[in-house]
Short mmCIF file of C-alpha atoms in Angstrom, two decimals:
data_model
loop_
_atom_site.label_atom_id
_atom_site.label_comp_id
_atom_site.label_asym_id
_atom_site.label_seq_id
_atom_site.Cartn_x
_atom_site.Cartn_y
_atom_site.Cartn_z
CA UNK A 1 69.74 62.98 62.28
CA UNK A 2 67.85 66.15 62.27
CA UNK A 3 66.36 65.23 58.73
CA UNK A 4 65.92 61.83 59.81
CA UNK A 5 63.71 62.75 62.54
CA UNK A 6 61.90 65.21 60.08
CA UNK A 7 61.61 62.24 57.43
CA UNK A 8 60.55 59.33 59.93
CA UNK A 9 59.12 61.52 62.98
CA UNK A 10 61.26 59.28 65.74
CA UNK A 11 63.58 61.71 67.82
CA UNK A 12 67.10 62.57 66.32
CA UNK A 13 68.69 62.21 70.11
CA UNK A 14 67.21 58.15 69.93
CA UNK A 15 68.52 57.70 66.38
CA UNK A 16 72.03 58.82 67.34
CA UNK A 17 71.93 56.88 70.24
CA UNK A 18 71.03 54.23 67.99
CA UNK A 19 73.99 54.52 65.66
CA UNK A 20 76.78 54.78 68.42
CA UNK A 21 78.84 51.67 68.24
CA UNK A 22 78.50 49.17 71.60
CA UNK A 23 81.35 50.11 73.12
CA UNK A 24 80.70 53.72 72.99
CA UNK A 25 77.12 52.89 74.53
CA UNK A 26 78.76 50.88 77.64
CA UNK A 27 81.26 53.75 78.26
CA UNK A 28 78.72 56.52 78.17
CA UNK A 29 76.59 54.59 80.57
CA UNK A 30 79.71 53.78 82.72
CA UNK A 31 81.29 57.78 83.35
CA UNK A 32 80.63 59.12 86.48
CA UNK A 33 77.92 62.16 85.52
CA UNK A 34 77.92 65.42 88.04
CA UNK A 35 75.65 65.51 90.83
CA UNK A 36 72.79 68.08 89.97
CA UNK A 37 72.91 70.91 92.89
CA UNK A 38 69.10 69.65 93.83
CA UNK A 39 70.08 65.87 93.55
CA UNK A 40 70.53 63.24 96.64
CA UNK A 41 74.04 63.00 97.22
CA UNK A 42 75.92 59.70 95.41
CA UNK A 43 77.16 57.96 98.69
CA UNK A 44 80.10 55.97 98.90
CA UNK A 45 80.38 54.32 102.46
CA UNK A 46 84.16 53.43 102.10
CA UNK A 47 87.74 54.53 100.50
CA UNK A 48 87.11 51.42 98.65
CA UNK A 49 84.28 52.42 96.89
CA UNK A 50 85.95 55.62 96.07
CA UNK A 51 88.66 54.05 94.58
CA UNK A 52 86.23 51.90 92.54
CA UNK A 53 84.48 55.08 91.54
CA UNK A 54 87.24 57.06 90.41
CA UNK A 55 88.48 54.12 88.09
CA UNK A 56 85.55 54.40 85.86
CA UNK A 57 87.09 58.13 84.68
CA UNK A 58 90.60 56.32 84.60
CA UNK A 59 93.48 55.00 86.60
CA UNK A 60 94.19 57.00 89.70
CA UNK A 61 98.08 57.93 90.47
CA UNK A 62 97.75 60.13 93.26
CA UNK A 63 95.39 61.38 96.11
CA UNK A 64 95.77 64.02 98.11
CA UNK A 65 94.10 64.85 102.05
CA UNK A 66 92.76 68.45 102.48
CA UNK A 67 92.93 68.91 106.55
CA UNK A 68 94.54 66.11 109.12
CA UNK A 69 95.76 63.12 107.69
CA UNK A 70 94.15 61.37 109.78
CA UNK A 71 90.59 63.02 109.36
CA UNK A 72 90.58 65.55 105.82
CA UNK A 73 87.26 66.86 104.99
CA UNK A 74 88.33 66.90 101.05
CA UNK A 75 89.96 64.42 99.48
CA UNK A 76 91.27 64.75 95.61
CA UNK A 77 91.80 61.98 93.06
CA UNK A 78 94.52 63.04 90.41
CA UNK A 79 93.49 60.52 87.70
CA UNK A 80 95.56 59.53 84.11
CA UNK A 81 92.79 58.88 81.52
CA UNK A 82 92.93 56.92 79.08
CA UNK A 83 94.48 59.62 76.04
CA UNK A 84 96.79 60.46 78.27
CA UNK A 85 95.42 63.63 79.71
CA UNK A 86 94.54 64.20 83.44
CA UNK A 87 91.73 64.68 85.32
CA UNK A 88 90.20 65.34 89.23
CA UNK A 89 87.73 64.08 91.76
CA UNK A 90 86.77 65.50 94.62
CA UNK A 91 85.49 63.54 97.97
CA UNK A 92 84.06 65.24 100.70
CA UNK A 93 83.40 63.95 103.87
CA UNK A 94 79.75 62.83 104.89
CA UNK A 95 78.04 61.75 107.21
CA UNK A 96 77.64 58.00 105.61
CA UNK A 97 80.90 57.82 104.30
CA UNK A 98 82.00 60.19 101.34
CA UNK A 99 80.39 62.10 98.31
CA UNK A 100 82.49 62.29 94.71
CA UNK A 101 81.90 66.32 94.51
CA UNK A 102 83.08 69.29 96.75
CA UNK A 103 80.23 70.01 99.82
CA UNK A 104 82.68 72.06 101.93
CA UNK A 105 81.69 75.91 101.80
CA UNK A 106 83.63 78.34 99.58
CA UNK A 107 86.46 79.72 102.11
CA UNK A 108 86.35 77.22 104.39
CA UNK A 109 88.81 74.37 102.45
CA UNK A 110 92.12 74.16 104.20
CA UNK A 111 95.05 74.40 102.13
CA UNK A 112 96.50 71.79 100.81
CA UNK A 113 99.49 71.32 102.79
CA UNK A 114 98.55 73.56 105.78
CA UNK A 115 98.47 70.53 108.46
CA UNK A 116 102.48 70.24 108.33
CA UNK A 117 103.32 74.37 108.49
CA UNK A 118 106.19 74.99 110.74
CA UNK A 119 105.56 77.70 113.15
CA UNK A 120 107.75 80.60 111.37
CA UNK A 121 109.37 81.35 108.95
CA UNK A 122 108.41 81.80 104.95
CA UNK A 123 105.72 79.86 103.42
CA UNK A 124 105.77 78.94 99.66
CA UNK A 125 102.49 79.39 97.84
CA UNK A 126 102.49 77.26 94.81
CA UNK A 127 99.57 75.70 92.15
CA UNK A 128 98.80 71.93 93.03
CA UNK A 129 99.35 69.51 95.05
CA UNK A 130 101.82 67.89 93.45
CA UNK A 131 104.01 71.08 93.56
CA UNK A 132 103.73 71.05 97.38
CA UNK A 133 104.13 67.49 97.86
CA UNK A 134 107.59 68.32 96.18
CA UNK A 135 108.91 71.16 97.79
CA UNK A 136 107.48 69.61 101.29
CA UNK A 137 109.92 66.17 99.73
CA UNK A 138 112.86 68.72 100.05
CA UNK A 139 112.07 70.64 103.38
CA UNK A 140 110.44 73.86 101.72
CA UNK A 141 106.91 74.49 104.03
CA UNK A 142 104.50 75.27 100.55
CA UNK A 143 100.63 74.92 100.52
CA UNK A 144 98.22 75.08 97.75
CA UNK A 145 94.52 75.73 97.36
CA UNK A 146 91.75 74.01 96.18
CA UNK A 147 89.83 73.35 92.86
CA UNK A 148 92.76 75.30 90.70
CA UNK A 149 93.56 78.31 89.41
CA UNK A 150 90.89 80.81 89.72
CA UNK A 151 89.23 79.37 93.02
CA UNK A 152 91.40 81.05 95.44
CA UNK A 153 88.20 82.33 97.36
CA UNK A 154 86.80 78.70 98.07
CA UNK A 155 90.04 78.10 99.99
CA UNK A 156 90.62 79.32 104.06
CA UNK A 157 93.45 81.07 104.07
CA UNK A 158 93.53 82.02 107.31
CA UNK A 159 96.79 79.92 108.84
CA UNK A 160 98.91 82.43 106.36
CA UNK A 161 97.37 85.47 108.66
CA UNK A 162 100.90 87.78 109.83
CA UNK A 163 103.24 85.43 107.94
CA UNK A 164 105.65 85.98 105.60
CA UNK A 165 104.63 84.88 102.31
CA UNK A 166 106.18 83.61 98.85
CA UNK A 167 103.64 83.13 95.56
CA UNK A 168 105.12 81.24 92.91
CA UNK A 169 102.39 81.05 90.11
CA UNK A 170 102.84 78.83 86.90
CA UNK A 171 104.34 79.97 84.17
CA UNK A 172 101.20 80.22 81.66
CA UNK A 173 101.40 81.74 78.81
CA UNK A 174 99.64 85.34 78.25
CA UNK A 175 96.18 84.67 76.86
CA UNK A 176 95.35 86.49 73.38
CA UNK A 177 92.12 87.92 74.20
CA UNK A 178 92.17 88.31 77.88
CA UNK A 179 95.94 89.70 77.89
CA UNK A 180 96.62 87.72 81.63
CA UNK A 181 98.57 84.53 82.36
CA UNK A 182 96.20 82.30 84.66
CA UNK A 183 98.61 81.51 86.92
CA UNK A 184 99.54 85.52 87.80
CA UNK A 185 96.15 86.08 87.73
CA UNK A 186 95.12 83.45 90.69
CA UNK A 187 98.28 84.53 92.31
CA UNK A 188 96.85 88.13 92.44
CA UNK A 189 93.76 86.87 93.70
CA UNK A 190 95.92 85.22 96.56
CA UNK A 191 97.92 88.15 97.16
CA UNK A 192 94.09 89.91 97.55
CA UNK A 193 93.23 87.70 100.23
CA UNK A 194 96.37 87.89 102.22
CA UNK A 195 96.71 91.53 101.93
CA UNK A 196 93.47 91.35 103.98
CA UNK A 197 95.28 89.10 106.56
CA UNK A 198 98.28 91.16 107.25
CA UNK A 199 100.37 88.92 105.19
CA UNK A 200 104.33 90.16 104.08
CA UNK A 201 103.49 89.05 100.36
CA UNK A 202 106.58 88.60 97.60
CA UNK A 203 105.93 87.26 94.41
CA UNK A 204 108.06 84.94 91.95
CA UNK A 205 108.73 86.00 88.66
CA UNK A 206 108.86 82.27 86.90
CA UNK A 207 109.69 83.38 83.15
CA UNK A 208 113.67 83.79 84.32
CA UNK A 209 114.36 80.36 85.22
CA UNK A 210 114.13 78.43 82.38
CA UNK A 211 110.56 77.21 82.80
CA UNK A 212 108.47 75.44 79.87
CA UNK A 213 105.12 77.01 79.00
CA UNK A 214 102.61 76.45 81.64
CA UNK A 215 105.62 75.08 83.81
CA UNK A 216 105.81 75.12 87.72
CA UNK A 217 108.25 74.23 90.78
CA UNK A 218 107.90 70.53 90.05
CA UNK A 219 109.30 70.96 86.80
CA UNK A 220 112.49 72.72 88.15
CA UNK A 221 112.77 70.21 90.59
CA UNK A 222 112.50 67.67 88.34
CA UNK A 223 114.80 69.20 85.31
CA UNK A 224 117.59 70.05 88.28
CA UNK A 225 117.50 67.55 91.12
CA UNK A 226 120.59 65.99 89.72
CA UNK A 227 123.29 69.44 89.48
CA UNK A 228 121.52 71.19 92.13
CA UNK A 229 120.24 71.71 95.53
CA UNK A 230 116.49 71.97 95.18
CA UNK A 231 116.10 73.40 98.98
CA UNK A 232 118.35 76.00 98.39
CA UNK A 233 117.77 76.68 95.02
CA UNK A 234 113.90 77.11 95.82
CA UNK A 235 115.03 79.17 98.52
CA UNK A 236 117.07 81.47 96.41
CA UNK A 237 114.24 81.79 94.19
CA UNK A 238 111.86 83.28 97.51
CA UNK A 239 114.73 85.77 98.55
CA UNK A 240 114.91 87.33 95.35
CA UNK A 241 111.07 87.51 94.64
CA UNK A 242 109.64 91.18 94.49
CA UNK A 243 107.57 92.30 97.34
CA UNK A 244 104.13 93.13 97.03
CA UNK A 245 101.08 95.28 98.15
CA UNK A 246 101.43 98.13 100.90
CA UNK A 247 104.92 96.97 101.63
CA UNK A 248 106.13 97.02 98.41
CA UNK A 249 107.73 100.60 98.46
CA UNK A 250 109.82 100.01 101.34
CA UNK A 251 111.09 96.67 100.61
CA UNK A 252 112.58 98.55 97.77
CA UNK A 253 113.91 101.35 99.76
CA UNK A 254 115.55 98.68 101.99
#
């Protein structure tokens, strides 16, 4: 196209526009694009719409309410695409309706999960959603943050302040060139934050239990409903989980 444009002097971006078969044309045209940080916000007055919007990525299987049910400030769209593969949406709550991007300020998302916390007792940290959604299914309190791995700072952690805390990061693979697994790494990050809080901090070693690459608490759950008890098997996991941070020494004395 490059040579074209040098041969015939019309722009190479045009040409290959040009050449892109219908179909491909529509669907560009049709994708949701990002907002631009200096752009009006894309306004969606109703769930409806959002619904309508998040269909033209793919088909949407699950969302998920960051704050009260009955009033989040974040919503997220897990959607199935067409190859297969997944993707997200974020909604935030406007004044007009809702916006498809995230407008809440970093450290101020709730967790994911945080609006059902019993009053005592251990908390399960886990990555996703749909990892809470099945621990909470089994009577395990577990909250997640926002945005994935690596955004643990755009989440409020706050409610986890003095509690006694479990992390149970995914169980990725060591990266080549950076020489960290992204899930340890976020869950460090986490363990950061809560430090800061007063937090009693253990973390979950997931290699051990038979997890696939990149595999989490949903996948256990899933692979061993059937022979076992996921409550108390989860709950065998936390006990045994190393402790962390200051405390670390004298859990192991003890």
């Amino acid at each position: 196209f490059d040579l074209r444009e040098h041969q015939t002097g019309r722009d190479a971006r045009e040409q290959f526009k040009e050449s892109l078969p219908k179909d491909a044309r529509q669907e560009r045209r049709s994708m949701p694009r990002t907002q631009k940080a200096d752009a009006p916000l894309v306004v969606l007055p109703t769930s409806k719409e959002c619904a309508a919007y998040a269909k033209r990525i793919g088909q949407p299987v699950a969302w998920y309410k960051y704050g009260p049910q009955d009033a989040p400030v974040l919503v997220v769209c897990r959607i199935k695409k067409d190859d297969g593969k997944k993707s997200f949406l974020q909604f935030s709550k406007i004044a007009d309706g809702w916006t498809p991007k995230c407008t809440v300020d970093d450290g101020k998302i709730p967790l994911y999960g945080s609006h059902d916390l019993p009053p005592d007792g251990p908390v399960l940290v886990v990555e996703g959603e749909k990892c809470v959604d099945a621990c909470r299914s089994h009577g395990v309190a577990a909250v997640s943050s926002a945005m994935g791995a690596g955004k643990a700072k755009k989440s409020d952690w706050s409610v986890l302040a003095r509690r006694e805390v479990v992390l149970w990061p995914d169980n990725d693979p060591v990266d080549a060139k950076s020489g960290k697994s992204t899930g340890m790494a976020h869950m460090q990050d986490v363990a950061e934050i809560l430090a800061d809080l007063g937090a009693s901090i253990r973390m979950v070693d997931p290699e051990p239990y038979g997890l696939p690459a990149k595999g989490d608490v949903a996948d256990l759950i899933e692979a061993h409903s059937k022979e076992l008890s996921p409550a108390v098997t989860i709950r065998g996991i936390m006990d045994a989980a190393d402790a962390i941070g200051g405390a670390a020494p004298l859990a192991e004395k003890l």
